[in-house]
Amino acid sequence: MTAFQSLPAIPHLEPIFAAIAAANPHDGQARADSIDPRRSLALLAPAGSGKTTQLLFRMLACLTVVERPEEILAITFTTKAAGEILERVTSALSLAAAGVEPVQAHEKPLYQLGRLVLERDRLLGWNLILNPSRLRIMTFDAFCAYLAGKTPIMSGLGGGKTVEDPALIYRSAILDTLGSVNSDDIPEELREALEAVLTFARNRFELLVPMFSALLSKRDQWAGEIMTLDIPGMELAIAEMVAKHAAEAITVLGGSPLTQAMDILQHASGVYDGFAWAAQRPALAINQTSLDYLRGFAGFALTSENTLRKSVNVKNGFPAGEPLTKDMNALLKGLKDDPKVELYSEALVTLKTLPDLQYPQGSAAMCQHFTVILRYLLANLTLTFDGTATIDFQEVAQRAIQSLGFGDEVGDALLDEDRINHLMVDEFQDTSPSQFELLQRLVAHWEDDDSRSVFFCGDGFQSIYLFRAATVELFINMVMSKVFGPKSLEIHRLTINFRSAPGVVEWNNRAYGKVFAKSDFPFVPSIPFRTVDGGVHIRPITTGPIGEAQEVVNIIKEALAKNPEQTIAILVRGRSHLKHILPALKEAGIPTAGQNIDPIAESAPVSEVIALIRALWHAADRTSWLAMLRSAFVGLSWDDCRIIAQGGKVIRGALNDDQLIATLSPDGQVRVERLNKVMERIERSARGTELVWAAKAAWVALGGPATVDSVEMADVETVFRVLAQHTSNGALQDPQAFFRALDNLYASPKAGVVQVMTIHNAKGLEYDSVILPGLNRTGAPDDTPLFYWRNLAGTFALAPNVGDQDESSPESRLFKFIGRQVKKDILDEVSRLAYVGTTRAKCDCYLLAAVDKFDEDKPIRVASGSLLSCLWPELEEDFYEAEPGVPITADVSVEVPSKARLSASFTVELPRGIFIPAASNDQIPTENELADELREEEGNCQDPAGYTRVS
């Protein structure tokens, strides 16, 4: 008897289960079973399959069997997703409360579930419609903060503020650790370790800080492992992987013409010392001797660019005219037409790059040094957190895990009112190892046959958050083992696609069946539900990135001509891929709305406000003063700015030089006079030294609000709010932290016909038409880390960067080998990123890639690691059939750019009136508030600049 069969019946839900199961013959039963609160299961939900609806139904079904809503915990990854689920639950309850049963059959189950929940709500006095906060639907970060906060003693979490960008905190801890090398009282082991690492970095702290900072941002992945590093265990795990890779490569090469090349090299070893390694062909068993031979053979067969050698000559040890030379060249020439030649090349590259079977001594020594340094660094990080009363999300998560206890203590931290009986996790494929551990501890004391349940919803092909430690293998292994902690899992799969047109679904089925053909986890085709027209349209571009941008414009115009009401999105891998597209859209008059596309500091109105803030903060910052003079609210011309900048004077002083100002244009003189009056008035104010107030006052008095629209005003308010958060007693405490905080903010999206965003931001969204340009572009290269790490068959393996310039050294081989495994994970994710992108389309999906024009003898160059390279098995034929395009060149302007600005006669009317209290740091003062504050400070009622507003 299974755990499910032993649980009591729930007759009130059975009719709903039956109705859902009967709704469609493909996955109706899976949909019904997945919302049964008696079942613990993993639901495989591909793109467009309606997983959010399943989560909603499951939540409602669980509410019909619990005593308190708090017994149910639903975890998501984003606040937006949590808000959407909460809104859908409350909407379902409101719909049920209205008492109007839907006519459509597919809408009835939701209504009926809502009615059942309301019955239990009334019976137990929950009052959920008025108290939706009792529904525990939250992000991982929010739940960790809640958990750690509820148990401050066990978690060790005090009252520190959680910071989103802890880079400066990391930097402080890193500099404290590295700087201690100059101290006389540090332990000898730390001194030796620091000296070794500083030697590796050539004593450049600025090189090490970002490398250690990157490690701290991912410390949940290595901190627990590196403190108990097992060098012999790592050596064994690496040797097993090397043997596995070597055996796979030998299998590919076995029986190929390349085995004859080994015979030729064996004969050549007698006449050429460079082939001495080939004199004896070792046995098939993988040992260091056979490994050296295989690497030597691969090094011969491949060029320096890792392509298969086409011929040999005297430089390679084969003199012209010799029989062995003729035999080898004939063999290599014959490989050109071998259908398996690419497989041979891949196998040879694998062999060429394998590390030694033994863990290198230099790597082991550096591992010990890193272990020592990181132990002290983590301690310093804790001290820095305590000293600054701050904490980062990773620390909150680790302390939440700690709060749940260890061993027999697990679960004791949860008080009765916090007990969870039904756990639901959305997008489970994106969980990190620490999040996975947290979930396991939550259920550690559950029983397989008790009434508690887990529900994990996910799609392994939509795991695209490797940069935040998402580990899709955790999801895959859980599904394949059908176990999570003490709970046995049922595995259910959704197959109906409710989102996309049949043409899109069929193309995705065909393409990703090829892309994921070698995946350990099978790709299962989806079944289209809709009957609308549409499909995937391939647009190879042979006219460069500017031609690609123009094609995007053409596609949008054609789409809007067919249906002006449709939704359109441009999805890119990285924001830099929009360089030519956004200007082309602007020139074509197509309004766009960017989602986290434009850094807020690059917005013209915001950059002008930042220049004003910098100028007020530092009088000698000439660049910021000049930028402020050029702003729309001051509006000096380039010529006038050049005159003011001459002589290297402090700009504020130059503005008060009457002789200098007299040389400006008449327009410039008026503008400087207006600026001086405002600045003098603010400087005389008792609050003039308060940076936030002074900056706001100057911006308002100079007419800044008249230069922005409502969306830009929101961005300006954000800047002032962030500034207020970084000031104390009116002064900017840490300028670096303030400007870094701005770097991490994006301009508010404006209303637009076309949505523009990265594929990551499009996750979970859908549009009638989706355009994916830049398929042949790659992401930004990753910085070389201090060490690579990876889990090899359950063993934590670490490969340190020893800074060795000899790429053939054992230490370099190991570092690059583990690095390639890490990079393979990244490349696998690129394929999943393509899947997420193309599955956003409801009707039409357009795939664009700029490629060099080709001819029959010159293959298309596909960038390695690009989306195009992943989709090439499906797109290759389409691209070779493309018509040649005409190159397009961009016009380059050498004119001084013009700038919109207020007229010189523009004034701000600051009317007399009753006193209004000073504006708070959260709000930009109105003109009336500013006027009254200034009058109150000076004790008079005269307008500060004597202006009247003009249109």
PDB file of C-alpha atoms in Angstrom, residues 697-810:
ATOM      1  CA  ALA A 697      15.787  72.907  -3.705  1.00  0.00           C
ATOM      2  CA  ALA A 698      18.228  73.809  -6.486  1.00  0.00           C
ATOM      3  CA  TRP A 699      16.600  71.414  -8.946  1.00  0.00           C
ATOM      4  CA  VAL A 700      13.094  72.732  -8.263  1.00  0.00           C
ATOM      5  CA  ALA A 701      14.112  76.408  -8.219  1.00  0.00           C
ATOM      6  CA  LEU A 702      15.982  76.042 -11.511  1.00  0.00           C
ATOM      7  CA  GLY A 703      12.920  74.549 -13.179  1.00  0.00           C
ATOM      8  CA  GLY A 704      13.970  70.900 -13.167  1.00  0.00           C
ATOM      9  CA  PRO A 705      10.389  69.578 -12.849  1.00  0.00           C
ATOM     10  CA  ALA A 706       9.489  71.379 -16.085  1.00  0.00           C
ATOM     11  CA  THR A 707      12.115  69.348 -17.972  1.00  0.00           C
ATOM     12  CA  VAL A 708      10.775  65.880 -17.126  1.00  0.00           C
ATOM     13  CA  ASP A 709       7.632  63.892 -17.741  1.00  0.00           C
ATOM     14  CA  SER A 710       5.808  61.894 -15.080  1.00  0.00           C
ATOM     15  CA  VAL A 711       7.888  58.753 -15.616  1.00  0.00           C
ATOM     16  CA  GLU A 712      11.180  60.657 -15.488  1.00  0.00           C
ATOM     17  CA  MET A 713       9.947  62.451 -12.369  1.00  0.00           C
ATOM     18  CA  ALA A 714       9.604  59.051 -10.682  1.00  0.00           C
ATOM     19  CA  ASP A 715      13.234  58.296 -11.567  1.00  0.00           C
ATOM     20  CA  VAL A 716      14.406  61.634 -10.162  1.00  0.00           C
ATOM     21  CA  GLU A 717      12.483  60.957  -6.966  1.00  0.00           C
ATOM     22  CA  THR A 718      14.214  57.586  -6.766  1.00  0.00           C
ATOM     23  CA  VAL A 719      17.614  59.283  -6.967  1.00  0.00           C
ATOM     24  CA  PHE A 720      16.762  61.675  -4.151  1.00  0.00           C
ATOM     25  CA  ARG A 721      15.375  58.808  -2.072  1.00  0.00           C
ATOM     26  CA  VAL A 722      18.583  56.794  -2.526  1.00  0.00           C
ATOM     27  CA  LEU A 723      20.617  59.905  -1.696  1.00  0.00           C
ATOM     28  CA  ALA A 724      18.653  60.316   1.537  1.00  0.00           C
ATOM     29  CA  GLN A 725      19.431  56.719   2.451  1.00  0.00           C
ATOM     30  CA  HIS A 726      23.154  57.446   2.133  1.00  0.00           C
ATOM     31  CA  THR A 727      23.261  60.706   4.100  1.00  0.00           C
ATOM     32  CA  SER A 728      23.508  61.371   7.807  1.00  0.00           C
ATOM     33  CA  ASN A 729      23.149  64.790   9.404  1.00  0.00           C
ATOM     34  CA  GLY A 730      22.889  66.240   5.924  1.00  0.00           C
ATOM     35  CA  ALA A 731      26.238  64.859   4.707  1.00  0.00           C
ATOM     36  CA  LEU A 732      26.914  62.083   2.220  1.00  0.00           C
ATOM     37  CA  GLN A 733      28.444  59.284   4.299  1.00  0.00           C
ATOM     38  CA  ASP A 734      29.853  57.026   1.602  1.00  0.00           C
ATOM     39  CA  PRO A 735      29.846  58.525  -1.904  1.00  0.00           C
ATOM     40  CA  GLN A 736      31.084  55.272  -3.414  1.00  0.00           C
ATOM     41  CA  ALA A 737      28.139  53.381  -1.920  1.00  0.00           C
ATOM     42  CA  PHE A 738      25.670  55.996  -3.191  1.00  0.00           C
ATOM     43  CA  PHE A 739      26.907  55.983  -6.763  1.00  0.00           C
ATOM     44  CA  ARG A 740      27.161  52.190  -6.748  1.00  0.00           C
ATOM     45  CA  ALA A 741      23.554  51.989  -5.567  1.00  0.00           C
ATOM     46  CA  LEU A 742      22.523  54.129  -8.536  1.00  0.00           C
ATOM     47  CA  ASP A 743      24.437  51.838 -10.896  1.00  0.00           C
ATOM     48  CA  ASN A 744      22.152  48.984  -9.857  1.00  0.00           C
ATOM     49  CA  LEU A 745      18.910  50.850 -10.609  1.00  0.00           C
ATOM     50  CA  TYR A 746      17.068  51.055 -13.908  1.00  0.00           C
ATOM     51  CA  ALA A 747      14.899  53.773 -15.387  1.00  0.00           C
ATOM     52  CA  SER A 748      11.148  53.376 -14.981  1.00  0.00           C
ATOM     53  CA  PRO A 749       9.531  51.881 -18.085  1.00  0.00           C
ATOM     54  CA  LYS A 750       7.485  54.255 -20.202  1.00  0.00           C
ATOM     55  CA  ALA A 751       4.252  53.379 -21.922  1.00  0.00           C
ATOM     56  CA  GLY A 752       5.036  51.879 -25.308  1.00  0.00           C
ATOM     57  CA  VAL A 753       3.678  49.740 -28.082  1.00  0.00           C
ATOM     58  CA  VAL A 754       6.670  47.386 -27.892  1.00  0.00           C
ATOM     59  CA  GLN A 755       8.074  45.829 -24.725  1.00  0.00           C
ATOM     60  CA  VAL A 756      11.875  45.516 -24.618  1.00  0.00           C
ATOM     61  CA  MET A 757      13.623  43.304 -22.089  1.00  0.00           C
ATOM     62  CA  THR A 758      16.142  40.548 -21.551  1.00  0.00           C
ATOM     63  CA  ILE A 759      15.056  36.931 -21.878  1.00  0.00           C
ATOM     64  CA  HIS A 760      15.639  36.514 -18.145  1.00  0.00           C
ATOM     65  CA  ASN A 761      13.113  39.251 -17.395  1.00  0.00           C
ATOM     66  CA  ALA A 762      10.620  37.716 -19.833  1.00  0.00           C
ATOM     67  CA  LYS A 763      10.438  34.469 -17.856  1.00  0.00           C
ATOM     68  CA  GLY A 764       6.787  33.737 -17.110  1.00  0.00           C
ATOM     69  CA  LEU A 765       5.472  36.349 -19.577  1.00  0.00           C
ATOM     70  CA  GLU A 766       3.793  35.953 -22.968  1.00  0.00           C
ATOM     71  CA  TYR A 767       3.223  38.147 -26.029  1.00  0.00           C
ATOM     72  CA  ASP A 768       1.382  37.812 -29.322  1.00  0.00           C
ATOM     73  CA  SER A 769       4.589  38.457 -31.268  1.00  0.00           C
ATOM     74  CA  VAL A 770       8.092  37.875 -29.958  1.00  0.00           C
ATOM     75  CA  ILE A 771      11.239  39.092 -31.720  1.00  0.00           C
ATOM     76  CA  LEU A 772      14.580  37.533 -30.786  1.00  0.00           C
ATOM     77  CA  PRO A 773      17.413  39.502 -32.449  1.00  0.00           C
ATOM     78  CA  GLY A 774      21.140  39.103 -31.918  1.00  0.00           C
ATOM     79  CA  LEU A 775      21.111  35.306 -31.940  1.00  0.00           C
ATOM     80  CA  ASN A 776      24.713  35.241 -33.174  1.00  0.00           C
ATOM     81  CA  ARG A 777      25.986  37.367 -30.305  1.00  0.00           C
ATOM     82  CA  THR A 778      27.451  36.015 -27.099  1.00  0.00           C
ATOM     83  CA  GLY A 779      27.288  37.073 -23.494  1.00  0.00           C
ATOM     84  CA  ALA A 780      30.015  38.987 -21.705  1.00  0.00           C
ATOM     85  CA  PRO A 781      33.050  36.796 -20.910  1.00  0.00           C
ATOM     86  CA  ASP A 782      33.366  35.698 -17.305  1.00  0.00           C
ATOM     87  CA  ASP A 783      36.314  36.916 -15.264  1.00  0.00           C
ATOM     88  CA  THR A 784      38.921  34.320 -14.350  1.00  0.00           C
ATOM     89  CA  PRO A 785      38.253  33.283 -10.732  1.00  0.00           C
ATOM     90  CA  LEU A 786      40.616  32.458  -7.892  1.00  0.00           C
ATOM     91  CA  PHE A 787      39.448  28.881  -8.161  1.00  0.00           C
ATOM     92  CA  TYR A 788      36.874  26.732  -9.905  1.00  0.00           C
ATOM     93  CA  TRP A 789      34.801  24.239  -7.975  1.00  0.00           C
ATOM     94  CA  ARG A 790      32.365  21.551  -8.950  1.00  0.00           C
ATOM     95  CA  ASN A 791      30.571  18.567  -7.515  1.00  0.00           C
ATOM     96  CA  LEU A 792      31.999  15.410  -9.097  1.00  0.00           C
ATOM     97  CA  ALA A 793      29.860  12.367  -8.319  1.00  0.00           C
ATOM     98  CA  GLY A 794      29.107  13.678  -4.840  1.00  0.00           C
ATOM     99  CA  THR A 795      32.639  14.926  -4.112  1.00  0.00           C
ATOM    100  CA  PHE A 796      33.481  18.619  -3.870  1.00  0.00           C
ATOM    101  CA  ALA A 797      36.364  19.222  -6.294  1.00  0.00           C
ATOM    102  CA  LEU A 798      38.371  22.428  -6.282  1.00  0.00           C
ATOM    103  CA  ALA A 799      40.957  23.642  -8.787  1.00  0.00           C
ATOM    104  CA  PRO A 800      42.892  26.747  -7.697  1.00  0.00           C
ATOM    105  CA  ASN A 801      44.288  29.359 -10.029  1.00  0.00           C
ATOM    106  CA  VAL A 802      48.032  29.247  -9.411  1.00  0.00           C
ATOM    107  CA  GLY A 803      48.821  31.898 -12.007  1.00  0.00           C
ATOM    108  CA  ASP A 804      51.021  29.495 -13.963  1.00  0.00           C
ATOM    109  CA  GLN A 805      51.922  30.819 -17.408  1.00  0.00           C
ATOM    110  CA  ASP A 806      52.765  27.285 -18.610  1.00  0.00           C
ATOM    111  CA  GLU A 807      49.465  25.946 -19.921  1.00  0.00           C
ATOM    112  CA  SER A 808      50.844  22.403 -20.014  1.00  0.00           C
ATOM    113  CA  SER A 809      51.726  22.334 -16.316  1.00  0.00           C
ATOM    114  CA  PRO A 810      49.696  19.913 -14.169  1.00  0.00           C
TER     115      PRO A 810
END
